[in-house]
Short mmCIF file of C-alpha atoms in Angstrom, two decimals:
data_model
loop_
_atom_site.label_atom_id
_atom_site.label_comp_id
_atom_site.label_asym_id
_atom_site.label_seq_id
_atom_site.Cartn_x
_atom_site.Cartn_y
_atom_site.Cartn_z
CA MET A 22 69.81 -78.37 -31.37
CA PRO A 23 68.04 -75.14 -32.33
CA ALA A 24 69.55 -72.88 -34.54
CA SER A 25 69.42 -69.83 -31.89
CA ARG A 26 71.56 -71.96 -29.21
CA ARG A 27 74.09 -72.91 -32.00
CA HIS A 28 74.79 -69.17 -32.86
CA HIS A 29 75.12 -68.14 -29.20
CA ARG A 30 77.74 -71.10 -28.86
CA ALA A 31 79.59 -69.81 -31.74
CA LEU A 32 79.71 -66.16 -30.71
CA ALA A 33 80.95 -67.72 -26.96
CA VAL A 34 83.78 -69.66 -28.51
CA PHE A 35 84.57 -67.00 -30.92
CA VAL A 36 84.92 -64.10 -27.69
CA ASN A 37 87.11 -66.51 -25.74
CA CYS A 38 89.50 -66.97 -28.52
CA LEU A 39 90.26 -63.06 -28.89
CA GLY A 40 90.55 -62.97 -24.80
CA VAL A 41 93.37 -65.93 -25.30
CA ILE A 42 94.78 -63.76 -28.13
CA ALA A 43 95.16 -60.46 -26.38
CA ALA A 44 96.40 -61.88 -23.06
CA VAL A 45 99.37 -64.07 -24.90
CA PRO A 46 101.53 -60.77 -25.72
CA ALA A 47 101.41 -60.00 -21.68
CA LEU A 48 102.82 -63.28 -20.64
CA SER A 49 106.60 -62.86 -19.79
CA PRO A 50 108.72 -65.80 -22.11
CA ALA A 51 109.58 -68.80 -20.10
CA THR A 52 113.30 -69.86 -19.78
CA PRO A 53 114.41 -73.09 -19.24
CA GLY A 54 115.83 -72.74 -15.67
CA ALA A 55 113.50 -70.57 -14.59
CA ALA A 56 111.60 -73.35 -12.18
CA ALA A 57 114.96 -74.38 -10.65
CA ALA A 58 116.48 -72.10 -8.05
CA PRO A 59 120.07 -71.27 -8.40
CA ALA A 60 122.29 -72.89 -5.96
CA HIS A 61 124.39 -69.75 -4.75
CA PRO A 62 122.28 -66.68 -5.01
CA ALA A 63 123.83 -63.90 -7.14
CA PRO A 64 125.17 -61.05 -5.39
CA ALA A 65 123.12 -57.85 -4.87
CA PRO A 66 124.09 -55.20 -7.45
CA ALA A 67 126.39 -52.19 -5.90
CA VAL A 68 124.37 -49.02 -5.35
CA PHE A 69 125.88 -46.17 -5.79
CA PRO A 70 125.33 -42.91 -4.03
CA GLY A 71 123.15 -40.15 -5.52
CA ALA A 72 121.78 -42.93 -8.35
CA ALA A 73 118.32 -42.66 -8.61
CA ALA A 74 116.45 -45.86 -7.44
CA THR A 75 114.57 -47.25 -10.59
CA PRO A 76 110.80 -48.37 -9.42
CA ILE A 77 109.72 -52.03 -9.99
CA PRO A 78 106.92 -52.15 -12.26
CA THR A 79 103.91 -53.95 -10.38
CA GLY A 80 101.19 -53.18 -12.92
CA VAL A 81 99.27 -51.07 -9.93
CA PRO A 82 99.58 -47.19 -10.63
CA ALA A 83 101.56 -45.11 -8.23
CA VAL A 84 100.30 -42.77 -5.51
CA PRO A 85 100.95 -39.38 -6.60
CA PRO A 86 103.61 -37.41 -4.61
CA ALA A 87 102.41 -35.46 -1.72
CA VAL A 88 101.50 -31.68 -2.95
CA PRO A 89 102.73 -28.90 -0.94
CA THR A 90 100.08 -26.22 -0.12
CA THR A 91 100.28 -23.43 -2.21
CA GLY A 92 99.12 -20.79 0.39
CA PRO A 93 102.06 -18.37 1.33
CA ALA A 94 103.41 -18.90 4.92
CA PRO A 95 102.75 -16.23 7.39
CA VAL A 96 105.43 -13.59 8.42
CA ARG A 97 107.34 -14.28 11.18
CA PRO A 98 109.76 -12.25 12.30
CA SER A 99 113.40 -13.20 12.12
CA MET A 100 115.22 -12.83 15.71
CA PRO A 101 118.05 -9.90 14.71
CA PRO A 102 121.14 -10.24 16.92
CA VAL A 103 120.65 -6.62 17.36
CA SER A 104 117.82 -4.63 19.06
CA VAL A 105 117.28 -1.33 20.94
CA ALA A 106 115.40 -0.25 24.06
CA VAL A 107 114.68 3.41 24.69
CA GLY A 108 113.76 5.02 27.98
CA ALA A 109 113.07 8.41 28.93
CA SER A 110 114.73 10.55 31.65
CA GLY A 111 113.50 12.31 34.36
CA THR A 112 115.57 15.55 33.61
CA PRO A 113 113.54 18.74 33.59
CA ALA A 114 114.14 19.07 29.64
CA PRO A 115 113.55 16.10 27.13
CA GLY A 116 116.21 13.32 27.65
CA TYR A 117 116.54 9.94 26.35
CA ARG A 118 118.65 6.74 27.25
CA ILE A 119 119.13 4.86 24.47
CA GLU A 120 120.41 0.90 24.62
CA VAL A 121 121.74 -1.03 21.90
CA ARG A 122 122.82 -4.47 22.63
CA ASN A 123 124.40 -6.86 20.20
CA ALA A 124 123.53 -10.52 20.95
CA GLY A 125 125.47 -12.15 17.93
CA SER A 126 128.88 -13.79 18.62
CA ALA A 127 130.11 -11.72 15.80
CA PRO A 128 130.35 -7.56 15.42
CA VAL A 129 127.99 -5.71 13.81
CA ASP A 130 127.84 -2.42 11.71
CA THR A 131 125.17 -0.37 12.59
CA MET A 132 123.27 2.93 11.95
CA VAL A 133 121.26 4.33 14.78
CA ARG A 134 118.40 7.17 13.95
CA GLN A 135 116.45 9.26 16.47
CA GLU A 136 113.71 10.74 15.11
CA LEU A 137 113.12 14.76 16.48
CA PRO A 138 109.54 16.48 17.09
CA ASN A 139 108.90 18.91 14.91
CA GLY A 140 110.28 22.39 16.19
CA SER A 141 112.66 20.34 18.55
CA ARG A 142 116.45 20.42 18.63
CA ALA A 143 119.53 18.09 19.87
CA THR A 144 121.24 20.10 22.67
CA THR A 145 123.33 17.18 24.00
CA VAL A 146 124.57 13.93 22.29
CA THR A 147 126.93 11.41 23.41
CA GLY A 148 128.63 8.41 21.50
CA GLY A 149 129.74 10.56 18.62
CA GLY A 150 126.06 11.43 17.19
CA ARG A 151 125.31 13.92 14.69
CA ALA A 152 122.16 15.90 14.70
CA SER A 153 121.12 16.85 10.97
CA ARG A 154 118.26 17.37 8.89
CA PRO A 155 117.91 15.22 5.98
CA ALA A 156 116.21 16.69 3.02
CA GLY A 157 112.69 15.95 2.36
CA MET A 158 112.03 16.05 5.95
CA SER A 159 110.33 18.39 8.13
CA ALA A 160 111.86 17.06 11.31
CA GLY A 161 115.34 16.47 12.44
CA GLU A 162 117.45 13.42 13.19
CA VAL A 163 120.46 12.34 15.46
CA THR A 164 122.22 9.70 13.51
CA TRP A 165 125.18 7.43 15.11
CA ARG A 166 127.40 5.20 12.85
CA LEU A 167 128.41 1.97 15.59
CA ARG A 168 130.25 -0.94 15.23
CA LEU A 169 128.92 -3.14 17.97
CA PRO A 170 131.17 -5.39 19.62
CA ALA A 171 129.74 -9.35 20.11
CA LYS A 172 127.65 -9.46 23.03
CA SER A 173 127.63 -6.01 24.15
CA THR A 174 125.61 -3.30 24.74
CA THR A 175 126.51 0.32 23.96
CA THR A 176 124.64 2.94 25.68
CA LEU A 177 123.69 6.61 24.33
CA HIS A 178 122.01 9.82 25.57
CA THR A 179 120.59 12.46 23.88
CA ALA A 180 118.92 16.08 25.06
CA LEU A 181 116.16 18.04 23.53
CA SER A 182 114.74 21.24 23.42
CA VAL A 183 111.12 22.31 22.82
CA PRO A 184 109.49 25.77 22.31
CA GLY A 185 106.69 24.91 24.59
CA PRO A 186 107.38 23.80 28.13
CA GLY A 187 105.84 21.25 29.66
CA ARG A 188 104.48 19.45 26.75
CA SER A 189 104.53 15.65 25.92
CA VAL A 190 107.51 14.54 23.67
CA THR A 191 107.81 11.49 21.94
CA ALA A 192 111.46 10.28 20.16
CA PRO A 193 111.09 7.04 18.26
CA THR A 194 115.02 5.02 17.20
CA CYS A 195 115.58 2.35 15.24
CA VAL A 196 118.93 0.32 14.21
CA TYR A 197 119.47 -0.03 10.67
CA GLY A 198 122.42 -1.71 8.64
CA THR A 199 125.06 -0.01 7.04
CA ASP A 200 122.40 1.57 4.39
CA GLY A 201 120.10 2.63 6.71
CA THR A 202 117.03 1.51 5.20
CA ARG A 203 116.64 -2.12 6.62
CA PRO A 204 115.57 -1.79 10.05
CA PHE A 205 116.86 -4.58 12.61
CA ASP A 206 114.74 -3.21 15.65
CA CYS A 207 112.84 -0.06 16.67
CA ALA A 208 111.83 1.39 19.89
CA THR A 209 110.16 4.43 21.29
CA ALA A 210 109.53 6.47 24.50
CA THR A 211 107.51 9.30 25.25
CA TRP A 212 109.15 12.01 27.75
CA VAL A 213 106.62 13.85 30.10
CA GLY A 214 107.78 16.94 31.97
CA ALA A 215 107.20 17.41 35.50
CA ALA A 216 105.30 20.79 35.02
CA THR A 217 102.83 19.43 32.41
CA ALA A 218 99.92 21.62 32.60
CA PRO A 219 97.06 19.49 33.19
CA ALA A 220 94.16 19.40 30.78
CA ALA A 221 91.47 22.15 30.58
CA GLN A 222 88.78 21.23 33.00
CA VAL A 223 85.38 22.01 31.00
CA THR A 224 82.97 23.65 33.81
CA ALA A 225 79.84 21.82 33.73
CA ALA A 226 76.68 23.53 32.63
CA PRO A 227 74.07 24.37 35.61
CA ALA A 228 71.67 21.62 36.11
CA TRP A 229 68.75 23.93 35.05
CA ARG A 230 70.30 24.53 31.49
CA ARG A 231 71.24 20.70 30.64
CA PRO A 232 69.07 19.41 28.04
CA PRO A 233 68.16 16.07 30.01
CA VAL A 234 67.25 17.82 32.97
CA LEU A 235 65.10 20.12 31.24
CA LEU A 236 63.29 17.16 29.42
CA ALA A 237 62.94 15.54 32.71
CA ALA A 238 61.28 18.40 34.20
CA PHE A 239 59.29 19.14 31.50
CA THR A 240 57.60 15.32 31.60
CA ALA A 241 57.19 15.68 34.95
CA LEU A 242 54.98 18.76 34.62
CA LEU A 243 52.92 17.14 32.10
CA VAL A 244 52.58 13.84 34.59
CA VAL A 245 51.40 16.17 37.46
CA THR A 246 49.44 18.28 35.26
CA ALA A 247 47.55 15.38 33.65
CA GLY A 248 47.08 13.90 37.39
CA VAL A 249 45.45 16.80 38.71
CA VAL A 250 42.89 17.30 35.43
CA TRP A 251 42.10 13.75 35.91
CA TRP A 252 41.32 14.06 39.69
CA ALA A 253 39.22 17.37 39.29
CA VAL A 254 37.15 15.63 36.68
CA TRP A 255 36.47 12.61 38.49
CA ARG A 256 35.59 14.53 41.63
CA ARG A 257 33.12 16.74 39.70
CA ARG A 258 31.88 13.27 38.23
CA ARG A 259 31.44 11.87 41.60
CA ARG A 260 29.44 14.97 42.80
CA THR A 261 26.99 15.43 40.02
CA ALA A 262 26.38 11.71 40.49
CA ALA A 263 25.31 11.79 44.21
CA ARG A 264 23.02 15.12 43.37
CA SER A 265 21.17 13.06 41.12
CA ALA A 266 20.80 10.42 43.47
CA ALA A 267 19.52 12.89 45.96
CA THR A 268 16.59 14.36 43.48
CA PRO A 269 13.22 12.41 43.61
CA THR A 270 12.51 10.23 40.39
CA GLY A 271 8.67 11.21 40.19
CA THR A 272 7.42 14.13 38.11
CA PRO A 273 4.33 16.41 39.27
CA GLY A 274 1.14 15.21 38.36
CA GLY A 275 2.77 11.53 37.49
CA GLY A 276 2.37 9.23 39.83
CA ALA A 277 0.51 10.61 42.75
CA MET A 278 -1.56 8.83 45.12
CA HIS A 279 -5.15 10.34 45.25
CA THR A 280 -7.58 9.29 47.61
CA GLY A 281 -11.51 8.89 46.76
CA ALA A 282 -12.87 7.68 43.65
CA PRO A 283 -11.38 8.48 40.53
CA GLU A 284 -14.77 9.54 38.81
CA GLY A 285 -17.89 10.14 40.80
CA GLY A 286 -16.29 10.62 44.17
CA VAL A 287 -16.74 8.77 47.32
CA PRO A 288 -19.91 9.93 49.28
CA GLY A 289 -18.98 11.82 52.44
CA LEU A 290 -15.30 12.62 51.44
CA GLY A 291 -16.37 16.27 49.97
CA MET A 292 -16.39 14.80 46.24
CA PRO A 293 -19.92 15.36 44.00
CA GLY A 294 -22.13 12.49 45.40
CA GLY A 295 -20.81 12.39 48.37
CA ALA A 296 -21.29 13.32 51.93
CA GLY A 297 -19.41 16.37 53.19
CA PRO A 298 -16.92 16.70 55.92
CA GLY A 299 -19.40 16.80 58.78
CA GLN A 300 -21.48 13.53 57.29
CA GLY A 301 -20.79 10.11 58.78
CA GLY A 302 -21.86 6.80 58.45
CA PRO A 303 -22.46 3.52 60.11
CA GLY A 304 -19.12 1.61 60.88
CA ASN A 305 -17.03 4.61 60.39
CA GLY A 306 -14.58 4.77 62.89
CA MET A 307 -13.95 8.76 61.79
CA PRO A 308 -16.17 11.48 62.18
CA GLY A 309 -18.19 12.52 58.91
CA HIS A 310 -17.22 8.58 57.61
CA SER A 311 -20.03 6.43 57.29
CA GLY A 312 -17.97 2.77 56.59
CA PRO A 313 -15.20 1.10 54.71
CA ALA A 314 -17.29 1.19 51.71
CA GLU A 315 -16.41 5.02 51.76
CA ARG A 316 -12.93 5.12 52.28
CA GLY A 317 -10.58 6.13 49.49
CA THR A 318 -8.78 3.76 47.10
CA VAL A 319 -4.85 3.75 47.08
CA TYR A 320 -3.76 3.76 43.46
CA PRO A 321 0.02 2.98 42.45
CA ARG A 322 2.25 5.27 41.47
CA THR A 323 2.92 5.26 38.02
CA ALA A 324 6.92 4.51 36.72
CA VAL A 325 8.43 7.32 34.99
CA PRO A 326 11.97 6.64 33.62
CA SER A 327 14.85 8.31 35.07
CA PRO A 328 16.66 11.18 32.63
CA ALA A 329 19.46 9.41 30.76
CA SER A 330 22.75 10.99 32.23
CA ARG A 331 24.79 12.99 29.42
CA ARG A 332 28.68 11.86 29.19
CA ARG A 333 30.53 14.59 29.97
CA ARG A 334 33.36 15.49 27.53
CA PRO A 335 36.53 17.16 28.61
CA PRO A 336 36.69 21.02 28.01
CA VAL A 337 38.46 22.11 24.44
CA TRP A 338 40.96 23.96 26.31
CA LEU A 339 42.24 20.68 28.22
CA VAL A 340 42.56 18.94 25.02
CA VAL A 341 44.37 21.60 23.16
CA GLY A 342 46.86 22.31 25.95
CA VAL A 343 47.81 18.43 26.91
CA ALA A 344 48.42 18.19 23.07
CA ALA A 345 50.47 21.24 22.71
CA ALA A 346 52.87 20.29 25.59
CA VAL A 347 53.31 16.73 24.22
CA LEU A 348 53.79 18.08 21.05
CA ALA A 349 56.32 20.42 22.55
CA GLY A 350 57.98 17.67 24.42
CA VAL A 351 58.78 15.58 21.26
CA VAL A 352 59.83 18.25 19.27
CA GLY A 353 62.23 19.14 22.00
CA ALA A 354 63.57 15.76 22.46
CA ALA A 355 64.16 15.59 18.82
CA ALA A 356 65.98 18.61 18.45
CA TRP A 357 68.12 17.65 21.70
CA SER A 358 69.23 14.60 19.74
CA ALA A 359 69.84 16.08 16.67
CA THR A 360 72.18 18.27 18.21
CA GLN A 361 73.94 15.69 19.86
CA ARG A 362 74.55 14.03 17.02
CA VAL A 363 75.84 17.00 14.91
CA ALA A 364 78.19 17.60 17.61
CA ALA A 365 79.27 14.20 17.74
CA MET A 366 80.45 14.47 13.85
CA ASP A 367 83.99 14.76 12.96
CA THR A 368 84.13 17.42 10.56
CA THR A 369 87.88 16.95 9.72
CA LYS A 370 87.43 13.13 8.90
CA GLN A 371 88.41 12.23 4.89
CA PRO A 372 85.93 10.50 3.25
CA THR A 373 88.39 7.71 2.56
CA SER A 374 88.32 7.04 6.27
CA GLY A 375 84.68 6.63 6.57
CA ALA A 376 85.04 2.95 7.55
CA TRP A 377 82.75 0.37 8.74
CA VAL A 378 84.17 -1.27 11.52
CA GLY A 379 86.01 0.54 14.60
CA SER A 380 86.51 3.97 14.81
CA SER A 381 89.80 5.85 13.25
CA VAL A 382 92.37 6.68 15.36
CA THR A 383 94.96 9.76 15.15
CA GLY A 384 98.78 9.94 16.43
CA ALA A 385 101.94 11.20 15.75
CA LEU A 386 105.35 9.32 14.70
CA GLY A 387 106.38 6.92 17.48
CA GLN A 388 102.93 6.44 18.88
CA PRO A 389 101.24 2.99 18.74
CA LEU A 390 97.87 3.11 17.14
CA ARG A 391 95.35 0.25 17.18
CA GLU A 392 92.68 -0.54 15.04
CA THR A 393 90.20 -3.65 14.83
CA ALA A 394 93.35 -6.09 13.96
CA PHE A 395 96.50 -4.48 13.95
CA GLU A 396 98.53 -2.21 15.84
CA PHE A 397 100.61 0.39 13.86
CA THR A 398 103.53 2.17 14.71
CA VAL A 399 105.43 4.59 12.47
CA TYR A 400 108.79 5.24 13.44
CA ARG A 401 110.38 7.33 10.49
CA VAL A 402 109.54 8.88 7.20
CA SER A 403 112.26 9.74 4.91
CA CYS A 404 111.93 10.86 1.00
CA GLY A 405 114.80 11.88 -1.81
CA ALA A 406 116.69 9.88 -4.00
CA ASP A 407 119.38 9.58 -1.32
CA VAL A 408 117.02 7.10 0.69
CA LEU A 409 116.30 4.72 -2.42
CA PRO A 410 117.28 4.91 -6.37
CA PRO A 411 114.20 6.72 -8.23
CA ALA A 412 111.62 4.70 -9.56
CA PRO A 413 111.56 3.37 -13.31
CA GLY A 414 108.49 5.09 -13.92
CA GLY A 415 109.37 8.34 -12.28
CA GLY A 416 108.38 9.90 -8.80
CA ARG A 417 110.39 10.37 -5.81
CA PRO A 418 110.41 7.63 -3.40
CA CYS A 419 109.49 7.89 0.48
CA LEU A 420 110.42 5.07 2.67
CA ALA A 421 108.51 4.71 5.98
CA THR A 422 109.48 2.42 8.32
CA VAL A 423 106.67 0.68 10.16
CA GLY A 424 105.98 -1.84 13.01
CA VAL A 425 102.63 -4.24 12.50
CA ARG A 426 101.61 -6.07 15.19
CA ASN A 427 98.72 -8.53 15.08
CA LEU A 428 96.34 -8.49 17.98
CA THR A 429 94.14 -11.17 17.13
CA ASN A 430 94.36 -15.10 17.79
CA GLU A 431 94.41 -15.59 13.65
CA ASP A 432 96.92 -15.07 10.90
CA GLN A 433 95.82 -11.63 9.31
CA THR A 434 96.82 -10.47 5.72
CA TRP A 435 96.93 -6.88 4.66
CA HIS A 436 97.15 -5.26 1.53
CA GLY A 437 99.31 -2.56 -0.52
CA GLN A 438 96.58 -0.76 -2.30
CA LEU A 439 95.03 0.07 1.65
CA GLN A 440 97.88 1.79 2.68
CA ARG A 441 98.12 5.17 1.55
CA ALA A 442 100.06 8.64 1.94
CA TYR A 443 98.38 11.96 1.49
CA LEU A 444 99.89 14.94 0.56
CA PRO A 445 99.05 18.46 1.84
CA SER A 446 96.80 19.12 -1.28
CA GLY A 447 94.76 16.45 -0.37
CA ASN A 448 95.73 13.64 -2.90
CA TRP A 449 97.12 10.42 -1.93
CA VAL A 450 98.99 7.82 -3.42
CA ALA A 451 98.90 3.84 -2.27
CA ALA A 452 101.86 1.86 -1.57
CA ASP A 453 104.36 0.81 -4.27
CA GLU A 454 104.37 -2.76 -3.98
CA ASP A 455 107.38 -3.46 -6.32
CA ALA A 456 109.36 -0.57 -4.44
CA THR A 457 108.51 -2.28 -1.08
CA ARG A 458 109.30 -5.80 -2.64
CA VAL A 459 113.21 -4.06 -3.63
CA ALA A 460 113.34 -2.66 0.23
CA ASN A 461 112.56 -5.84 1.74
CA LEU A 462 115.33 -7.65 -0.40
CA GLY A 463 112.72 -9.52 -2.48
CA ARG A 464 110.39 -10.55 0.09
CA ASP A 465 106.68 -9.46 -0.84
CA VAL A 466 105.48 -8.65 2.54
CA PHE A 467 101.55 -8.07 1.53
CA SER A 468 101.26 -11.80 0.08
CA GLN A 469 102.26 -13.55 3.37
CA PRO A 470 99.76 -12.99 6.52
CA VAL A 471 100.96 -11.64 9.79
CA ALA A 472 101.34 -14.46 12.46
CA ALA A 473 98.95 -14.27 15.26
CA GLY A 474 100.22 -12.24 18.15
CA ARG A 475 103.34 -11.28 16.54
CA ARG A 476 104.98 -8.27 15.30
CA VAL A 477 107.06 -7.58 12.06
CA LEU A 478 108.98 -4.56 11.23
CA LEU A 479 109.57 -3.64 7.78
CA PRO A 480 109.94 -0.60 5.47
CA LEU A 481 106.84 0.71 3.02
CA VAL A 482 107.66 2.61 -0.06
CA PHE A 483 105.34 5.32 -1.47
CA THR A 484 106.51 7.07 -4.81
CA MET A 485 105.10 10.61 -5.07
CA ARG A 486 104.65 12.80 -7.98
CA GLY A 487 106.22 16.41 -7.24
CA ASP A 488 108.17 17.71 -4.47
CA GLU A 489 105.73 17.71 -1.89
CA PRO A 490 106.51 15.50 1.21
CA PRO A 491 103.42 13.15 2.63
CA LYS A 492 101.54 14.87 5.45
CA ARG A 493 99.63 12.14 6.78
CA LEU A 494 99.93 8.10 6.36
CA GLU A 495 96.50 5.98 6.47
CA LEU A 496 97.36 2.40 7.35
CA ARG A 497 94.04 -0.33 7.65
CA SER A 498 94.34 -4.06 8.17
CA GLY A 499 91.36 -4.31 6.15
CA VAL A 500 88.66 -2.79 3.53
CA PHE A 501 86.04 -2.48 6.08
CA SER A 502 88.52 -1.57 8.65
CA ALA A 503 88.64 2.21 10.33
CA GLY A 504 92.57 1.96 10.34
CA VAL A 505 94.67 4.56 11.94
CA ARG A 506 96.18 8.16 10.39
CA VAL A 507 99.92 9.01 11.40
CA ASP A 508 100.81 12.65 11.15
CA VAL A 509 104.20 12.98 9.58
CA ALA A 510 104.57 16.26 8.60
#
């Protein structure tokens, strides 16, 4: 046997031996009675409740447990047992009917707050309500502390007086818990007086003073003028062409027909070397002619080229006039377009509200305002230490009760840094996310999306630096959304 084959065989035997040695420890030791099955099966071991089941070793890796999704669940509003409905009465003065309903099976202690517009005061309050003006607020409010029985509805009435008769008055109403910070439900209604003055009608300017009409008339005038000029030039060219056709193409002395001999003349035609007029000849049918040989010779007309027609150019005054008219029209159209764009600009818009999607909407407390994805409604804004405990880092907390409705078909997220409160000085502060989490009982409302088509009602906290209350709130759903602005002062 060759040496190379012996070496290969020895190596193969060595490897097989190593495999056998490695497999021996994994085998279970044999027992004498392992082959024989027991006559009586052993009773199953007792399983105690709560005892953890021991996994059976099979030698196969266990399947990893299912990992729950880490994304936050969308905010789905809980159905509180307490709800409120507000309606405007048809009285000459602003009046409202408030219905507070407890759909639960147990009594509920609540606090009902109705915000009063600026400059108004409550003249009639039923149900034991009390009108007041809380510290840090520019408007007053009417407050009720009610204990609602189970499966009951409580009706309240208010009447207001406003300085300006005939104007629309909006008074939002919310039902809170006993602490007055966690809203159960909110509603709003707008009273419109019967003597509401119609909106001032802007008298339209006369037609001859409207820029579009002037531009259209000027354009029509240019078209008519160009048509008249073209027709005059065309007619003039036609007349010139007809006159040229009527003029003979020959020139004097060029191509005239001659009779007689060109050089010495023909006898009998009065030419040198010829007979005179009275002379005749044999065979000539005319007196004084002698015959066919003495007749005159007809020479062909010499071709003379017709003069080249010169292309007429329009007069200078016409070219200058048309160019000036076109330039005036272009300048007028550009000036009118620029004027319209400048007039459409909103000079009161802050730099922070110049967004890219949608247009900004401005309203008052209790008015639903829509933007690209959300509908915001601010029902109440209150500031002071009696509303919330002071912030750890200092500052005065302001609590805003806000309703957010998702208008889209998808879950939408929003961010606390995009919700701002503006001071009268123009400075602004973003929502205090930590204080907002505390006001919502530890729930982070910004980390959870708002479910599609749903409405959530929650408090937002803004920590102000100083004693000035906020003048306006700016709320938006996304970075590129124009958002809404709510006047709260």
